[in-house]
XYZ file of C-alpha atoms in Angstrom:
689
model
C -0.300 -35.764 0.534
C 1.650 -33.331 3.077
C 4.832 -34.538 4.150
C 4.900 -35.446 7.843
C 5.037 -32.805 10.540
C 4.043 -30.151 7.757
C 1.763 -27.295 8.338
C 0.209 -24.682 6.955
C 3.076 -22.290 7.599
C 5.774 -24.903 6.516
C 6.272 -22.752 3.189
C 7.907 -19.801 5.130
C 10.469 -21.756 6.306
C 11.717 -23.926 3.118
C 13.835 -22.386 0.311
C 12.442 -22.080 -3.045
C 13.320 -24.850 -5.997
C 15.596 -24.005 -8.679
C 13.057 -23.197 -11.080
C 11.277 -20.564 -8.703
C 14.973 -19.275 -8.112
C 15.325 -18.384 -11.984
C 11.864 -16.597 -11.958
C 12.663 -14.255 -9.305
C 16.199 -13.389 -10.102
C 15.360 -12.394 -13.692
C 12.097 -10.631 -12.247
C 14.136 -8.787 -9.857
C 16.857 -7.653 -12.615
C 13.894 -6.283 -14.648
C 12.044 -4.826 -11.698
C 15.678 -3.488 -10.104
C 16.046 -1.656 -13.824
C 12.523 -0.368 -14.176
C 12.794 0.944 -10.298
C 16.127 2.987 -11.270
C 14.631 4.479 -14.259
C 11.851 5.655 -12.330
C 14.010 7.221 -9.446
C 16.128 9.328 -12.038
C 13.301 10.363 -13.854
C 11.097 11.563 -10.795
C 7.894 11.514 -12.032
C 5.140 13.861 -10.645
C 3.704 10.893 -8.250
C 7.188 10.396 -7.130
C 7.692 14.008 -6.116
C 4.213 14.152 -4.253
C 5.250 10.938 -2.363
C 8.581 13.172 -1.046
C 6.621 15.910 -0.024
C 4.322 13.714 1.950
C 7.014 12.151 3.610
C 8.494 15.416 4.144
C 5.383 16.670 6.078
C 5.487 13.586 7.909
C 8.786 13.679 9.061
C 8.528 17.382 9.912
C 5.315 16.800 12.244
C 7.462 14.255 14.025
C 9.820 17.070 15.333
C 9.704 19.469 17.865
C 11.154 22.731 17.768
C 12.972 24.068 21.190
C 10.673 27.628 20.635
C 14.305 29.471 20.860
C 13.256 32.981 20.821
C 14.367 34.886 17.441
C 15.308 37.961 16.738
C 12.751 38.623 14.313
C 9.387 40.400 14.980
C 5.879 40.605 13.788
C 4.101 43.559 13.859
C 0.683 42.440 12.858
C -2.194 44.529 11.179
C -4.714 41.823 12.773
C -8.312 42.056 13.346
C -7.898 43.872 16.413
C -6.092 46.895 14.783
C -8.819 47.022 11.603
C -11.499 47.459 14.644
C -9.364 50.069 16.071
C -8.144 52.190 13.339
C -10.595 51.338 10.326
C -11.065 49.183 7.567
C -8.162 48.195 5.235
C -6.704 49.884 3.420
C -5.496 52.351 6.138
C -4.816 56.027 4.703
C -1.042 55.944 3.742
C 0.197 58.738 6.529
C -1.295 55.814 8.670
C 1.527 53.068 7.300
C 3.883 56.218 7.756
C 3.360 56.729 11.205
C 3.783 53.136 11.799
C 6.859 52.835 10.399
C 8.200 55.925 11.966
C 7.170 54.275 15.173
C 8.928 50.859 14.998
C 11.902 52.865 13.512
C 12.084 54.955 16.228
C 11.295 51.869 18.646
C 15.174 50.782 18.018
C 14.287 47.915 15.082
C 17.367 47.342 13.274
C 15.729 46.369 10.011
C 11.794 46.785 9.097
C 10.469 45.072 6.567
C 7.009 45.338 4.799
C 5.190 42.693 3.360
C 2.983 45.386 1.440
C 2.851 46.672 -1.880
C 1.493 49.946 -2.788
C 1.451 49.676 -6.475
C -1.715 52.206 -6.977
C -1.686 56.080 -5.350
C -3.646 56.538 -2.311
C -7.068 57.268 -2.893
C -7.548 58.937 0.223
C -5.072 61.857 -0.114
C -6.712 64.894 0.788
C -5.644 66.172 -2.844
C -7.218 63.111 -4.972
C -10.284 63.153 -2.657
C -10.777 66.641 -3.758
C -10.255 65.827 -7.529
C -12.841 63.238 -6.875
C -15.442 65.064 -5.218
C -14.991 67.884 -7.698
C -15.469 65.359 -10.797
C -18.146 62.931 -9.549
C -20.417 65.358 -7.256
C -19.391 68.888 -8.408
C -18.466 69.769 -5.329
C -15.236 71.706 -4.441
C -13.505 70.664 -1.080
C -11.191 73.869 0.386
C -8.045 72.764 1.521
C -6.914 76.681 2.074
C -4.750 76.552 5.252
C -3.518 72.925 5.133
C 0.185 72.456 4.939
C 1.153 70.963 1.400
C 2.982 68.314 3.045
C -0.119 66.775 4.226
C -2.268 67.099 0.715
C -0.618 63.737 -0.609
C -0.302 60.989 1.353
C 2.213 58.874 -0.368
C 4.512 62.056 0.052
C 4.064 61.107 3.431
C 4.880 57.135 3.140
C 7.831 58.255 0.836
C 9.359 60.291 3.469
C 9.006 57.300 5.807
C 10.558 55.006 3.243
C 13.369 57.256 2.579
C 15.307 55.770 5.941
C 18.064 53.165 5.611
C 16.286 50.624 7.987
C 13.291 50.037 5.885
C 12.755 47.677 3.105
C 10.137 48.095 0.819
C 8.314 44.840 -0.719
C 7.900 44.382 -4.744
C 5.694 41.844 -6.609
C 6.701 39.740 -9.546
C 4.399 38.036 -11.542
C 5.173 34.677 -13.931
C 2.321 34.579 -16.198
C 1.096 38.554 -16.405
C 3.624 40.621 -17.597
C 3.350 43.970 -16.251
C 6.221 45.528 -17.331
C 7.777 48.678 -15.128
C 10.793 50.224 -15.146
C 12.937 49.130 -11.386
C 16.554 50.586 -12.695
C 16.589 52.965 -10.192
C 15.609 50.539 -7.210
C 19.256 49.777 -5.364
C 20.389 46.284 -5.474
C 22.640 44.324 -3.854
C 25.928 42.777 -6.060
C 24.563 39.098 -6.677
C 27.371 36.968 -8.245
C 27.459 33.407 -9.334
C 30.600 31.125 -9.056
C 30.367 27.763 -11.346
C 32.180 24.599 -11.370
C 33.536 23.392 -14.607
C 30.583 21.125 -15.125
C 28.270 23.921 -14.357
C 25.512 25.252 -16.690
C 26.411 28.520 -18.046
C 22.449 29.816 -17.145
C 21.424 30.507 -13.753
C 18.431 28.178 -12.716
C 16.664 30.770 -10.627
C 12.911 31.592 -11.455
C 12.721 34.326 -13.915
C 9.667 36.375 -13.396
C 7.627 37.910 -16.594
C 6.717 41.360 -15.043
C 6.345 43.220 -11.716
C 4.347 45.146 -9.540
C 6.265 47.842 -7.753
C 5.639 50.820 -5.238
C 4.239 53.762 -6.947
C 6.817 55.843 -9.012
C 6.710 58.343 -5.926
C 7.206 56.122 -3.350
C 10.063 54.006 -5.479
C 11.921 56.609 -5.845
C 12.629 57.174 -2.219
C 13.336 53.519 -1.826
C 16.550 52.549 -0.231
C 15.767 48.680 -0.463
C 13.286 46.585 -1.468
C 12.921 42.558 -2.051
C 9.946 40.283 -3.296
C 7.304 38.911 -1.555
C 6.437 36.019 -3.648
C 6.150 32.509 -2.065
C 5.937 29.946 -4.503
C 3.690 26.844 -3.418
C 4.700 23.144 -4.292
C 2.334 21.540 -7.090
C 0.017 20.431 -3.879
C -0.575 24.315 -3.160
C 1.669 23.995 0.350
C 4.628 26.237 1.292
C 7.778 23.881 2.010
C 10.394 26.453 0.483
C 10.798 30.230 -0.406
C 13.267 31.292 -3.272
C 15.691 33.949 -2.347
C 16.325 35.289 -5.711
C 14.402 35.931 -9.003
C 15.581 37.379 -11.917
C 13.683 39.766 -13.744
C 15.089 41.942 -17.153
C 18.672 41.724 -16.605
C 19.105 42.049 -12.728
C 18.493 39.635 -9.919
C 16.115 40.680 -7.010
C 16.350 39.211 -3.342
C 13.586 38.078 -1.208
C 12.310 40.272 1.578
C 13.072 37.892 4.027
C 17.037 37.897 2.371
C 17.299 41.582 1.601
C 16.172 41.923 5.643
C 19.225 39.770 6.675
C 21.426 41.496 4.222
C 20.628 44.964 6.292
C 20.831 43.619 9.513
C 23.944 42.245 8.401
C 25.567 45.479 6.637
C 26.096 43.767 3.705
C 25.465 44.305 -0.258
C 26.894 41.252 -1.846
C 25.367 37.923 -2.566
C 27.265 35.008 -3.697
C 26.049 31.803 -5.185
C 27.412 28.652 -6.406
C 26.244 26.731 -9.500
C 27.007 23.234 -9.864
C 25.825 20.433 -12.188
C 23.250 19.611 -9.825
C 22.154 23.590 -10.133
C 22.611 25.919 -7.060
C 23.647 24.287 -4.141
C 24.285 27.366 -2.050
C 23.882 31.037 -1.217
C 26.360 33.093 0.794
C 25.809 36.594 2.790
C 28.419 37.601 4.804
C 29.857 34.228 6.610
C 26.386 32.941 6.197
C 26.171 29.510 3.832
C 22.444 29.288 3.183
C 22.314 25.819 1.521
C 19.475 25.807 -1.065
C 17.725 23.280 -3.665
C 18.995 23.171 -7.429
C 16.804 26.656 -8.296
C 17.773 28.633 -5.367
C 15.331 27.724 -2.795
C 15.597 27.926 0.825
C 13.509 25.069 2.314
C 11.674 26.589 5.624
C 12.110 25.005 8.830
C 8.472 24.605 10.043
C 8.236 23.302 13.335
C 5.339 22.791 15.598
C 6.818 25.653 18.104
C 6.954 28.180 14.645
C 4.653 30.795 15.830
C 5.306 30.381 19.237
C 9.473 31.590 18.203
C 8.057 35.188 17.288
C 7.140 38.008 19.280
C 3.978 39.749 17.613
C 2.542 42.993 18.335
C -0.729 44.278 17.130
C -0.308 47.343 15.078
C -2.797 48.981 16.978
C -0.857 48.427 20.259
C 2.079 50.116 18.815
C -0.055 52.900 17.072
C -1.595 53.787 20.304
C 1.441 53.178 22.704
C 0.685 50.148 24.725
C 3.931 48.179 23.572
C 6.744 48.911 26.293
C 9.664 50.705 24.866
C 12.687 48.617 23.928
C 10.610 45.560 23.010
C 11.633 46.624 19.374
C 15.753 47.462 20.008
C 17.807 45.645 17.364
C 15.266 43.511 16.009
C 14.521 42.710 12.618
C 10.938 43.629 12.208
C 8.244 42.089 9.373
C 5.039 44.323 9.190
C 1.928 42.302 7.531
C -1.438 41.324 8.194
C -2.972 38.319 9.351
C -6.387 39.665 8.985
C -9.005 37.555 6.966
C -9.309 40.540 4.932
C -6.232 40.797 3.637
C -6.260 36.942 2.603
C -2.676 36.492 2.938
C -2.400 33.044 4.291
C -0.933 29.764 3.005
C -1.226 25.960 4.044
C 2.005 24.974 5.223
C 3.422 21.019 6.177
C 2.070 21.927 9.703
C -0.792 24.052 9.639
C -3.717 24.676 7.212
C -3.100 28.454 7.285
C -0.123 30.179 8.205
C 0.125 34.024 7.227
C 2.422 35.081 4.880
C 4.370 37.621 7.282
C 5.081 34.668 9.058
C 6.634 32.712 6.295
C 9.343 35.440 5.460
C 10.035 35.794 9.542
C 10.388 31.759 9.388
C 13.125 32.027 6.320
C 14.708 35.457 7.869
C 15.348 33.435 11.157
C 16.374 30.649 9.665
C 19.749 32.559 7.990
C 20.088 34.793 11.280
C 20.370 31.311 13.237
C 22.017 29.354 10.373
C 19.323 26.715 11.305
C 18.776 25.155 7.893
C 17.321 21.836 6.663
C 19.230 20.967 3.416
C 18.599 18.037 1.018
C 21.843 16.963 -0.266
C 22.682 17.401 -3.879
C 24.104 13.755 -4.204
C 20.423 12.790 -2.498
C 19.554 11.768 -6.359
C 22.886 9.846 -6.122
C 22.089 8.162 -2.912
C 18.392 7.219 -3.528
C 19.134 5.684 -6.729
C 22.298 3.420 -4.681
C 19.570 2.422 -2.043
C 16.966 1.434 -4.660
C 19.572 -0.854 -6.451
C 21.016 -2.070 -3.282
C 17.414 -3.205 -1.838
C 16.137 -4.639 -5.133
C 19.166 -6.636 -5.002
C 18.999 -7.588 -1.433
C 15.446 -8.407 -1.843
C 16.145 -10.640 -5.285
C 19.020 -12.494 -3.468
C 16.988 -13.212 -0.419
C 13.655 -14.230 -2.053
C 15.555 -16.234 -4.731
C 17.744 -17.914 -2.249
C 16.190 -17.989 1.534
C 13.042 -18.875 3.511
C 9.971 -16.369 3.022
C 10.545 -15.745 6.850
C 13.946 -14.581 6.847
C 13.091 -12.548 3.808
C 10.258 -10.868 5.707
C 12.057 -10.392 8.683
C 14.888 -8.123 6.288
C 12.115 -6.269 4.710
C 10.643 -5.151 8.224
C 14.143 -4.097 9.657
C 14.990 -2.657 6.223
C 11.623 -0.259 6.589
C 12.528 0.436 10.075
C 16.132 1.537 9.228
C 15.004 3.593 6.546
C 12.081 5.180 8.404
C 14.475 5.976 11.851
C 17.444 7.007 9.294
C 15.290 9.691 7.758
C 13.854 10.758 11.040
C 17.346 10.892 12.244
C 18.971 13.272 9.605
C 15.735 15.561 9.426
C 16.715 16.052 13.265
C 20.428 17.088 12.032
C 18.664 19.491 9.153
C 19.161 17.134 6.454
C 16.356 15.850 4.200
C 16.711 12.816 2.423
C 13.435 11.083 1.063
C 12.897 7.751 1.743
C 10.411 7.348 -0.685
C 12.410 5.657 -3.562
C 14.220 3.215 -1.219
C 10.780 2.378 0.950
C 9.309 1.717 -2.491
C 12.462 -0.224 -3.688
C 11.911 -2.244 -0.668
C 8.193 -2.780 -0.283
C 7.694 -3.133 -4.327
C 10.237 -5.771 -4.785
C 9.383 -7.588 -1.747
C 5.583 -7.841 -2.851
C 6.291 -8.524 -6.474
C 8.883 -10.707 -5.979
C 7.130 -12.281 -3.228
C 3.876 -13.052 -5.591
C 6.162 -14.059 -8.052
C 8.042 -16.537 -5.850
C 4.413 -17.605 -4.360
C 2.856 -18.184 -7.781
C 6.048 -20.258 -8.771
C 5.676 -22.149 -5.289
C 2.100 -22.892 -5.729
C 3.495 -24.111 -9.507
C 5.976 -26.115 -8.126
C 3.517 -27.680 -5.290
C 0.782 -28.580 -8.010
C 3.425 -30.211 -9.749
C 4.690 -32.150 -6.946
C 0.964 -32.744 -6.073
C 0.021 -33.962 -9.212
C 3.461 -36.352 -8.965
C 2.434 -37.342 -5.538
C -0.948 -38.294 -6.938
C 0.292 -40.226 -9.644
C 2.463 -42.267 -7.106
C -0.571 -42.574 -4.819
C -2.275 -44.049 -7.929
C 0.441 -46.287 -8.534
C 0.402 -47.427 -5.006
C -3.383 -48.266 -4.819
C -2.921 -49.796 -8.446
C -0.207 -52.004 -7.014
C -2.506 -52.833 -3.881
C -5.014 -53.771 -5.601
C -3.142 -55.696 -8.378
C -2.133 -57.708 -5.408
C -5.039 -58.411 -4.311
C -6.174 -59.588 -7.968
C -3.613 -61.999 -8.357
C -5.199 -63.823 -5.353
C -8.668 -63.068 -6.385
C -8.996 -63.248 -10.139
C -12.694 -62.844 -10.141
C -12.770 -59.238 -10.206
C -11.969 -58.051 -13.718
C -13.072 -54.514 -14.302
C -14.785 -54.705 -10.834
C -12.707 -52.276 -9.398
C -12.972 -49.934 -12.264
C -16.715 -50.167 -12.456
C -16.947 -49.798 -8.452
C -14.964 -46.867 -8.610
C -16.855 -45.017 -11.102
C -20.431 -46.116 -9.680
C -19.392 -44.524 -6.310
C -18.638 -41.390 -8.173
C -21.799 -41.071 -9.799
C -23.582 -41.951 -6.986
C -21.812 -39.575 -4.293
C -22.893 -36.935 -6.819
C -26.127 -37.418 -6.976
C -26.486 -37.931 -3.417
C -24.577 -34.423 -2.721
C -27.608 -32.404 -4.324
C -29.549 -33.642 -1.630
C -29.449 -30.875 1.179
C -29.027 -33.365 4.050
C -25.658 -34.823 2.530
C -24.290 -31.537 0.530
C -21.718 -30.633 3.504
C -20.233 -33.895 3.802
C -20.050 -34.871 0.141
C -17.806 -31.906 -1.111
C -15.807 -32.067 -4.472
C -12.439 -33.175 -2.347
C -14.781 -35.684 -0.281
C -15.896 -37.420 -3.801
C -12.757 -37.198 -4.977
C -11.074 -39.053 -1.990
C -14.389 -41.613 -2.756
C -13.004 -42.040 -5.768
C -9.922 -42.887 -5.346
C -10.795 -45.406 -1.824
C -13.194 -47.526 -3.673
C -10.493 -49.540 -5.350
C -9.396 -50.756 -1.874
C -12.821 -51.876 -0.628
C -11.779 -55.750 -0.946
C -7.789 -55.028 -0.226
C -8.532 -57.354 3.243
C -8.561 -60.264 0.432
C -4.795 -60.521 0.876
C -5.063 -62.010 4.138
C -7.406 -64.719 3.572
C -5.926 -68.150 2.494
C -6.114 -69.237 -0.514
C -7.932 -72.585 0.473
C -10.833 -70.048 0.916
C -10.526 -67.295 -1.431
C -9.990 -69.783 -4.403
C -12.647 -71.911 -3.646
C -14.988 -73.060 -6.131
C -18.447 -73.669 -5.054
C -20.090 -72.816 -1.642
C -18.683 -71.864 1.521
C -19.223 -73.628 4.924
C -20.018 -71.992 7.213
C -16.291 -72.082 9.023
C -15.479 -70.723 5.464
C -17.848 -67.811 5.518
C -16.722 -66.596 8.996
C -13.175 -66.949 7.706
C -14.037 -65.150 4.821
C -15.830 -62.133 6.101
C -12.442 -61.438 8.052
C -11.382 -59.502 5.269
C -13.205 -56.525 6.095
C -11.267 -56.498 9.439
C -8.029 -57.289 7.397
C -8.356 -54.547 5.057
C -8.865 -52.074 7.552
C -6.006 -53.153 10.073
C -3.763 -52.912 6.412
C -4.901 -49.089 5.572
C -4.583 -48.271 9.370
C -1.076 -49.405 9.458
C -0.439 -47.677 6.176
C -2.169 -44.533 7.691
C 0.127 -44.382 10.841
C 3.269 -44.657 9.067
C 2.152 -41.521 6.421
C 1.577 -39.292 9.113
C -1.370 -37.485 7.765
C -3.341 -35.856 10.283
C -6.161 -34.807 8.503
C -9.950 -35.762 9.412
C -10.998 -36.652 5.857
C -7.801 -38.151 4.720
C -7.692 -41.013 1.755
C -6.643 -43.882 4.122
C -9.424 -43.101 6.679
C -11.947 -43.023 3.818
C -10.205 -46.381 2.705
C -10.342 -47.993 6.258
C -14.462 -47.231 6.465
C -15.098 -48.445 2.959
C -12.865 -51.849 3.745
C -14.542 -52.535 6.990
C -17.947 -51.380 6.374
C -19.001 -52.094 3.238
C -21.000 -55.515 4.048
C -22.730 -53.873 6.763
C -26.606 -53.796 6.158
C -28.941 -50.549 6.864
C -31.198 -53.148 8.954
C -27.832 -54.129 11.243
C -27.610 -57.412 10.093
C -24.548 -57.378 7.919
C -21.060 -57.744 9.271
C -18.173 -57.630 10.496
C -19.837 -55.377 13.659
C -23.725 -55.368 12.518
C -24.034 -51.549 12.444
C -27.465 -50.355 11.848
C -28.599 -47.160 9.759
C -26.699 -44.255 9.813
C -23.783 -46.161 12.295
C -22.763 -47.039 8.894
C -20.450 -44.483 7.091
C -21.692 -42.756 4.515
C -18.579 -43.924 1.722
C -19.639 -47.846 3.216
C -23.041 -47.348 2.594
C -22.099 -46.147 -0.874
C -19.983 -48.673 -1.581
C -22.340 -51.526 -0.450
C -24.567 -50.157 -3.273
C -22.099 -49.973 -5.716
C -20.466 -53.486 -5.363
C -23.656 -55.812 -5.027
C -25.172 -54.010 -8.719
C -21.687 -54.941 -10.366
C -21.458 -58.396 -8.458
C -25.446 -58.862 -9.998
C -24.091 -57.625 -13.157
C -21.884 -60.113 -13.723
C -21.464 -63.625 -15.122
C -19.842 -65.943 -12.836
C -19.403 -69.486 -12.737
C -22.222 -70.083 -10.262
C -24.435 -67.462 -11.965
C -25.509 -65.642 -15.129
C -25.711 -62.169 -15.958
C -28.717 -60.202 -14.606
C -30.207 -58.056 -16.469
C -29.651 -53.988 -15.694
C -33.640 -53.728 -15.131
C -33.771 -56.632 -12.952
C -31.028 -55.315 -10.697
C -32.815 -52.066 -10.077
C -35.841 -53.501 -9.427
C -34.194 -55.774 -6.562
C -31.887 -53.085 -5.391
C -35.166 -50.927 -5.251
C -36.636 -53.809 -3.375
C -33.765 -54.039 -0.796
C -33.969 -49.895 0.340
C -34.498 -49.715 3.811
C -33.179 -53.607 4.543
C -30.144 -53.792 3.307
C -29.410 -50.380 1.601
C -29.881 -46.668 2.728
C -32.989 -45.646 1.177
C -31.276 -41.970 0.262
C -28.578 -43.916 -1.307
C -31.086 -46.159 -3.369
C -33.068 -42.997 -4.399
C -30.226 -41.332 -5.343
C -29.341 -44.637 -7.490
C -32.711 -44.822 -9.274
C -32.191 -40.994 -10.449
C -28.982 -42.455 -11.843
C -29.352 -45.988 -12.971
C -28.911 -45.325 -16.630
C -25.596 -43.872 -16.044
C -24.894 -47.152 -14.278
C -25.909 -49.022 -17.130
C -23.373 -47.134 -19.382
C -20.603 -47.782 -17.013
C -21.278 -51.127 -16.769
C -21.307 -51.394 -20.489
C -18.351 -49.044 -21.152
C -16.064 -51.436 -18.686
C -17.761 -54.691 -19.682
C -15.342 -57.701 -18.685
C -14.030 -59.476 -21.753
C -15.055 -63.165 -22.265
C -16.530 -63.272 -18.753
C -14.739 -64.368 -16.215
C -15.246 -67.757 -14.154
C -13.918 -67.258 -10.398
C -14.603 -68.086 -6.979
C -17.444 -68.035 -4.371
C -18.679 -64.509 -3.696
C -19.954 -63.094 -0.508
C -21.771 -60.146 -2.763
C -25.554 -61.125 -2.664
C -28.656 -59.457 -2.259
C -31.620 -60.505 0.008
C -30.820 -62.641 3.089
C -27.466 -62.016 4.641
C -24.649 -64.663 3.830
């Protein structure tokens, strides 16, 4: 029975009981250890969630579209339409390089690898026509420098401003000799606890330009961009090891040329590579030397982009490339050089190189601190401990408020740090906060539910004891009853269960209602405690005045229970007391309206009282009293059937007839010992008393 003033939300304002506190604390310690282990182990699912959080945070930051020193020269669809399909003859690429270089560009980096000789060279076309078609092509009168396109491109590549591209493979060992390729000096410093190995990607093979081109190259950088496990480009390697040498990326090589420096200094600690320094610029990296790319919604707008066709046709004003770091690449569909990023489904690879170079030149970096795993582990422990402490001691409403506030603080904190160039994933702390609140909350709820069930059982026992006490008081004043109360209690239950099968009563006679009826039935004659002994204990027939007084026990019973109902504070309309009040007041009413105390008719009589009326009369007729002998079961059944529609509800009688054998079993199971002689009774069948 709910306490006065309680409601369905009261549990969120209560502190947990001691047994629940212990259960939540124990589970919290185990959960904290488990989450800490997962945070340190970094399973794949946690890494994927970190990447998702990074993408989501990145989408909330809008770049300022500041102009960049990097410029894109795009071999786009327009260029292919005007100048022919790809691959272009190498002399055309040489012409493009010379045009950009002579336009004042400080550096020209090529996102292309010319790994095979040009098939469109005149000398190779002559050989192919002669071999395949037995046709001889005369090349007399053509200057030798125009016979080989690779020689023309090699001459263009031989200038200091040009950075050529090479491609490393990691699963296919294309072994090539790059010993003649000039490289910057790469030096690593190590802290005392740093590993002796250098944790940068190690290539298995390489695809460089042809030997003729490679011999002319003054500088080169790899064009690889390594995607994360989900296929998106979020970072790019700055250094790759191949053989016994270390090579820079195309973007890093371009920046070094722009800064006129030939040395790279890396710093390695126990956490891996922490930074790479070029000149005065310190580049923060992850443990493998990868640069986290600072994409923004304005990434592609930051870079001036010129169509290669416009440059070659002279449609670009002079001076637009002066002192710029120019990247040559292609966004054309035929090139298939597009990659998914956190902000776009397809970004041309040339823009990725430009983003990396621009970040270095502008010193605008995104970085994940080397202490990030430690900070995440501390936050995981902190939130697990906080939720364990709160959920084991404080009301659920306070715990919910703290959990919501913690979530908001974590999300806003991660967003604010990213705005300052620091990415600290909130995923592990959020999982710790949300997971501990959810799991420990469920454990607390289940514990409180079990405690409530125990309390309800204890309250139910106390309620039963109170009923027994009240009934015992009545029995001390009316020794007639014997096991009458116990039998009628079971009669009412059996009758109600049978009547509940009738669609007319199915909604009213629920399991809870039948349970309440079962408990309420013994109180039907509680009002007899208010009838004076001279009448209640009288042997023999009542006078008319005594009958009137005796009938008042129904009203007295209702008033007694009504006072108890008010004191209890129970508000439910189907409460135990309300049912008991109905039974106590109306169990002597008759279907035809000739009963007492109010002469109710038909369905004006509460269903609980109609059930009690039949059960009460059945038991009275079946028991031996000083004024009558015990009546046989079959005879009582016939009499009750005959009283259908007059004394009893016809539907209740039909239900009784369906279970009358169970009435007999109950009557025999709880039969009075020896038979009792008692006072005159008001329980009769036939004419109203």
